[in-house]
mmCIF file of C-alpha atoms in Angstrom:
data_model
loop_
_atom_site.group_PDB
_atom_site.id
_atom_site.type_symbol
_atom_site.label_atom_id
_atom_site.label_comp_id
_atom_site.label_asym_id
_atom_site.label_seq_id
_atom_site.Cartn_x
_atom_site.Cartn_y
_atom_site.Cartn_z
ATOM 1 C CA LYS A 1 -20.954 14.772 5.920
ATOM 2 C CA LEU A 2 -23.668 17.492 5.633
ATOM 3 C CA ARG A 3 -25.152 19.206 2.679
ATOM 4 C CA GLY A 4 -23.059 17.261 -0.087
ATOM 5 C CA SER A 5 -24.002 16.260 -3.649
ATOM 6 C CA LEU A 6 -25.395 12.916 -2.714
ATOM 7 C CA ILE A 7 -28.417 12.688 -4.862
ATOM 8 C CA ALA A 8 -28.659 12.697 -8.603
ATOM 9 C CA ASN A 9 -32.009 12.052 -10.720
ATOM 10 C CA LYS A 10 -33.587 10.893 -7.461
ATOM 11 C CA THR A 11 -30.985 8.276 -6.996
ATOM 12 C CA LEU A 12 -28.299 8.061 -4.479
ATOM 13 C CA ARG A 13 -24.724 8.551 -5.965
ATOM 14 C CA LEU A 14 -22.956 5.294 -4.707
ATOM 15 C CA LEU A 15 -19.421 5.005 -3.532
ATOM 16 C CA PRO A 16 -17.115 2.248 -4.873
ATOM 17 C CA LEU A 17 -18.384 -1.180 -3.700
ATOM 18 C CA GLU A 18 -21.423 0.544 -2.039
ATOM 19 C CA GLU A 19 -24.927 -1.223 -2.268
ATOM 20 C CA VAL A 20 -28.239 0.269 -1.177
ATOM 21 C CA TYR A 21 -29.907 -2.380 1.164
ATOM 22 C CA ASN A 22 -33.144 -0.299 1.973
ATOM 23 C CA LYS A 23 -34.835 2.879 1.061
ATOM 24 C CA VAL A 24 -37.100 4.270 3.905
ATOM 25 C CA ASN A 25 -39.567 7.075 2.918
ATOM 26 C CA GLY A 26 -41.403 9.406 5.434
ATOM 27 C CA VAL A 27 -38.171 10.072 7.703
ATOM 28 C CA TRP A 28 -38.342 13.276 9.809
ATOM 29 C CA ASN A 29 -35.144 15.050 10.457
ATOM 30 C CA LEU A 30 -35.429 16.745 13.816
ATOM 31 C CA SER A 31 -32.746 19.108 13.448
ATOM 32 C CA SER A 32 -35.134 22.107 13.078
ATOM 33 C CA ASP A 33 -38.206 23.027 15.354
ATOM 34 C CA GLN A 34 -40.854 21.926 12.689
ATOM 35 C CA GLY A 35 -38.866 19.077 11.179
ATOM 36 C CA ASN A 36 -38.115 18.071 7.730
ATOM 37 C CA LEU A 37 -39.554 15.262 5.855
ATOM 38 C CA GLY A 38 -37.074 13.158 3.809
ATOM 39 C CA THR A 39 -35.842 9.784 2.902
ATOM 40 C CA PHE A 40 -33.373 7.341 4.434
ATOM 41 C CA TYR A 41 -30.975 5.238 2.132
ATOM 42 C CA ILE A 42 -29.383 2.331 4.195
ATOM 43 C CA THR A 43 -26.373 0.832 2.585
ATOM 44 C CA ASN A 44 -23.662 -1.350 3.440
ATOM 45 C CA VAL A 45 -21.239 1.508 4.409
ATOM 46 C CA ARG A 46 -23.414 4.371 5.552
ATOM 47 C CA LEU A 47 -26.665 5.970 6.385
ATOM 48 C CA VAL A 48 -27.919 8.853 4.100
ATOM 49 C CA TRP A 49 -30.887 11.004 4.571
ATOM 50 C CA HIS A 50 -32.126 13.778 2.196
ATOM 51 C CA ALA A 51 -35.079 16.314 2.395
ATOM 52 C CA GLU A 52 -37.959 15.823 -0.015
ATOM 53 C CA ILE A 53 -38.261 19.264 -0.936
ATOM 54 C CA ASN A 54 -34.529 20.010 -1.296
ATOM 55 C CA GLU A 55 -32.107 16.995 -2.156
ATOM 56 C CA SER A 56 -29.098 19.209 -1.370
ATOM 57 C CA PHE A 57 -30.320 19.298 2.144
ATOM 58 C CA ASN A 58 -28.917 16.052 3.316
ATOM 59 C CA VAL A 59 -26.616 14.135 5.602
ATOM 60 C CA SER A 60 -24.126 11.171 5.038
ATOM 61 C CA ILE A 61 -23.246 9.236 8.201
ATOM 62 C CA PRO A 62 -20.543 6.435 7.487
ATOM 63 C CA TYR A 63 -20.712 3.464 9.948
ATOM 64 C CA ILE A 64 -16.909 4.094 10.636
ATOM 65 C CA GLN A 65 -17.781 7.553 12.058
ATOM 66 C CA MET A 66 -20.821 6.433 14.084
ATOM 67 C CA ARG A 67 -20.476 6.449 17.867
ATOM 68 C CA ALA A 68 -23.930 5.209 18.937
ATOM 69 C CA VAL A 69 -27.362 4.478 17.606
ATOM 70 C CA LYS A 70 -30.186 4.208 19.731
ATOM 71 C CA ILE A 71 -33.933 5.141 20.508
ATOM 72 C CA ARG A 72 -34.914 8.122 22.779
ATOM 73 C CA ASP A 73 -37.766 10.119 23.661
ATOM 74 C CA SER A 74 -38.017 13.579 22.096
ATOM 75 C CA LYS A 75 -40.266 16.640 21.983
ATOM 76 C CA PHE A 76 -41.323 15.092 18.745
ATOM 77 C CA GLY A 77 -42.111 11.577 20.215
ATOM 78 C CA THR A 78 -40.009 8.550 19.970
ATOM 79 C CA ALA A 79 -36.966 9.218 17.842
ATOM 80 C CA LEU A 80 -33.975 7.371 16.323
ATOM 81 C CA VAL A 81 -30.814 9.269 17.636
ATOM 82 C CA ILE A 82 -27.409 8.725 15.837
ATOM 83 C CA GLU A 83 -24.293 10.160 17.398
ATOM 84 C CA SER A 84 -21.058 10.574 15.480
ATOM 85 C CA LEU A 85 -17.269 10.338 16.976
ATOM 86 C CA LYS A 86 -15.732 13.617 17.952
ATOM 87 C CA ASN A 87 -13.280 13.326 15.143
ATOM 88 C CA ALA A 88 -16.193 13.326 12.640
ATOM 89 C CA GLY A 89 -17.776 16.498 14.265
ATOM 90 C CA GLY A 90 -19.598 15.048 17.197
ATOM 91 C CA TYR A 91 -22.913 15.344 15.756
ATOM 92 C CA VAL A 92 -26.139 14.334 17.536
ATOM 93 C CA LEU A 93 -28.772 13.744 14.837
ATOM 94 C CA GLY A 94 -32.393 12.806 15.589
ATOM 95 C CA PHE A 95 -34.901 11.273 13.145
ATOM 96 C CA ARG A 96 -38.550 10.159 13.501
ATOM 97 C CA ILE A 97 -40.303 7.434 11.719
ATOM 98 C CA ASP A 98 -43.967 6.376 12.043
ATOM 99 C CA PRO A 99 -45.154 4.036 13.224
ATOM 100 C CA VAL A 100 -42.829 3.148 16.273
ATOM 101 C CA GLU A 101 -42.511 -0.491 15.037
ATOM 102 C CA LYS A 102 -41.153 0.729 11.743
ATOM 103 C CA LEU A 103 -38.702 2.806 13.637
ATOM 104 C CA GLN A 104 -37.548 -0.155 15.718
ATOM 105 C CA GLU A 105 -37.145 -2.223 12.516
ATOM 106 C CA VAL A 106 -35.000 0.503 10.918
ATOM 107 C CA MET A 107 -32.832 0.779 14.085
ATOM 108 C CA LYS A 108 -32.217 -3.091 13.972
ATOM 109 C CA GLU A 109 -31.277 -3.004 10.419
ATOM 110 C CA ILE A 110 -28.708 -0.214 10.922
ATOM 111 C CA HIS A 111 -27.260 -2.115 13.980
ATOM 112 C CA SER A 112 -26.976 -5.261 12.044
ATOM 113 C CA LEU A 113 -25.133 -3.526 9.126
ATOM 114 C CA TYR A 114 -22.978 -1.672 11.535
ATOM 115 C CA ARG A 115 -21.705 -4.868 13.071
ATOM 116 C CA VAL A 116 -21.247 -6.396 9.640
ATOM 117 C CA TYR A 117 -19.181 -3.360 8.530
ATOM 118 C CA SER A 118 -17.069 -3.217 11.987
ATOM 119 C CA ALA A 119 -16.137 -6.929 11.435
ATOM 120 C CA ASN A 120 -15.380 -6.410 7.747
ATOM 121 C CA PRO A 121 -14.680 -2.877 6.667
ATOM 122 C CA ILE A 122 -15.348 -1.662 3.229
ATOM 123 C CA PHE A 123 -13.072 1.204 2.220
ATOM 124 C CA GLY A 124 -13.905 1.152 -1.623
ATOM 125 C CA VAL A 125 -10.616 -0.243 -2.665
ATOM 126 C CA GLN A 126 -10.309 -3.553 -4.695
ATOM 127 C CA TYR A 127 -7.124 -5.416 -4.920
ATOM 128 C CA GLN A 128 -6.016 -8.923 -5.854
ATOM 129 C CA VAL A 129 -2.703 -10.537 -4.633
ATOM 130 C CA GLU A 130 -1.243 -12.166 -7.817
ATOM 131 C CA ASP A 131 2.264 -13.355 -6.555
ATOM 132 C CA ARG A 132 3.044 -14.133 -3.077
ATOM 133 C CA ALA A 133 6.584 -14.308 -1.749
ATOM 134 C CA ALA A 134 8.106 -17.765 -1.291
ATOM 135 C CA PRO A 135 8.648 -18.858 2.388
ATOM 136 C CA LEU A 136 12.088 -18.228 3.734
ATOM 137 C CA GLU A 137 12.664 -21.661 4.059
ATOM 138 C CA GLU A 138 12.431 -22.277 0.184
ATOM 139 C CA LEU A 139 14.741 -19.249 -0.504
ATOM 140 C CA THR A 140 17.485 -20.341 2.066
ATOM 141 C CA VAL A 141 20.509 -22.178 0.471
ATOM 142 C CA GLN A 142 22.689 -24.268 2.691
ATOM 143 C CA TYR A 143 26.137 -22.862 2.826
ATOM 144 C CA GLU A 144 28.837 -25.428 1.396
ATOM 145 C CA GLU A 145 32.644 -24.813 1.486
ATOM 146 C CA ASP A 146 34.297 -24.880 -1.982
ATOM 147 C CA ASP A 147 36.803 -27.462 -2.432
ATOM 148 C CA ILE A 148 39.610 -25.365 -3.678
ATOM 149 C CA GLU A 149 43.364 -25.623 -2.820
ATOM 150 C CA ILE A 150 45.291 -22.281 -2.984
ATOM 151 C CA THR A 151 48.883 -22.778 -4.166
ATOM 152 C CA GLU A 152 51.463 -20.021 -4.497
ATOM 153 C CA ASP A 153 54.066 -19.946 -7.322
ATOM 154 C CA ASN A 154 56.278 -17.126 -7.013
ATOM 155 C CA ALA A 155 58.885 -18.128 -9.719
ATOM 156 C CA ALA A 156 57.519 -15.949 -12.395
ATOM 157 C CA SER A 157 57.009 -12.905 -10.293
ATOM 158 C CA ASP A 158 60.430 -13.545 -8.594
ATOM 159 C CA ALA A 159 62.101 -13.289 -11.864
ATOM 160 C CA PHE A 160 60.304 -10.103 -12.756
ATOM 161 C CA VAL A 161 61.150 -8.447 -9.522
ATOM 162 C CA ALA A 162 64.894 -9.722 -9.768
ATOM 163 C CA TYR A 163 65.194 -8.101 -13.163
ATOM 164 C CA TYR A 164 64.136 -4.715 -11.929
ATOM 165 C CA ALA A 165 65.844 -5.042 -8.627
ATOM 166 C CA GLU A 166 69.479 -5.150 -10.343
ATOM 167 C CA GLY A 167 71.055 -1.834 -10.946
ATOM 168 C CA GLY A 168 71.119 -0.245 -14.183
ATOM 169 C CA LYS A 169 67.497 0.618 -14.849
ATOM 170 C CA ASP A 170 68.017 4.389 -14.787
ATOM 171 C CA ARG A 171 68.389 4.205 -18.345
ATOM 172 C CA ASP A 172 66.792 1.929 -21.131
ATOM 173 C CA GLU A 173 68.898 -0.735 -23.083
ATOM 174 C CA GLU A 174 69.360 -0.323 -26.727
ATOM 175 C CA PRO A 175 66.534 -1.890 -28.506
ATOM 176 C CA VAL A 176 67.114 -5.087 -30.724
ATOM 177 C CA TYR A 177 64.760 -6.811 -33.186
ATOM 178 C CA ASN A 178 63.181 -10.027 -31.717
ATOM 179 C CA GLU A 179 62.095 -12.487 -34.345
ATOM 180 C CA GLN A 180 59.716 -14.357 -31.919
ATOM 181 C CA LEU A 181 57.724 -11.217 -31.257
ATOM 182 C CA GLY A 182 58.474 -9.433 -34.514
ATOM 183 C CA LEU A 183 59.171 -6.320 -32.672
ATOM 184 C CA ALA A 184 62.063 -4.236 -31.508
ATOM 185 C CA VAL A 185 62.464 -4.884 -27.604
ATOM 186 C CA GLU A 186 65.001 -3.753 -24.983
ATOM 187 C CA ASN A 187 68.026 -5.845 -25.041
ATOM 188 C CA LEU A 188 67.725 -8.395 -22.060
ATOM 189 C CA LYS A 189 70.232 -8.648 -19.408
ATOM 190 C CA GLU A 190 72.347 -11.776 -19.091
ATOM 191 C CA GLY A 191 70.604 -14.589 -17.471
ATOM 192 C CA TYR A 192 66.946 -13.580 -18.337
ATOM 193 C CA THR A 193 64.927 -14.937 -21.317
ATOM 194 C CA LEU A 194 61.765 -13.324 -22.743
ATOM 195 C CA GLU A 195 59.782 -16.345 -21.758
ATOM 196 C CA SER A 196 60.600 -15.882 -18.068
ATOM 197 C CA LEU A 197 59.411 -12.402 -18.052
ATOM 198 C CA TRP A 198 56.576 -13.010 -20.295
ATOM 199 C CA GLU A 199 55.115 -15.696 -17.705
ATOM 200 C CA VAL A 200 54.541 -12.722 -15.283
ATOM 201 C CA THR A 201 51.678 -11.308 -17.472
ATOM 202 C CA GLY A 202 50.385 -14.866 -18.036
ATOM 203 C CA ILE A 203 49.398 -15.758 -14.530
#
């Protein structure tokens, strides 16, 4: 990221879970002919540089977007060169730190933090697993057949069917008072009782 709002009150704006491991002053950005003097912030997720005169002139390079970090000769002398991935802009950025020994130390530190990040990336998201699903073996219940015997009793239903199968149901019988029910019901045909028909609904 180029020219972002990275610095506030001379301090780097930290991302979630970000920690500053080193601050290096006297770092020249070689993007212009005369170079710009600034400061490196080396963190656990990225490398940040900003100009001393103008903090809004800055660059943030996440480790996840780095393609290569190496030392190379330039017209400004020995320089630290950082290349970003093509999908991150494909930038080639050069920085100079004096003396050369200090430059080599900075490169080793960046390499080390890059390897740590690659092995265990930090995306700024915290989470905690509270409940884990039980293993499938614990959730599996063995199937057992129910010990049930099914029997058929068609006596009641047969009486009901026979009652309506007989002719004469094109009209209702005269109602009579039934003391057992306390209601007026249709007069039953000969050979049928209220109990035999009532068993149909009591199944």
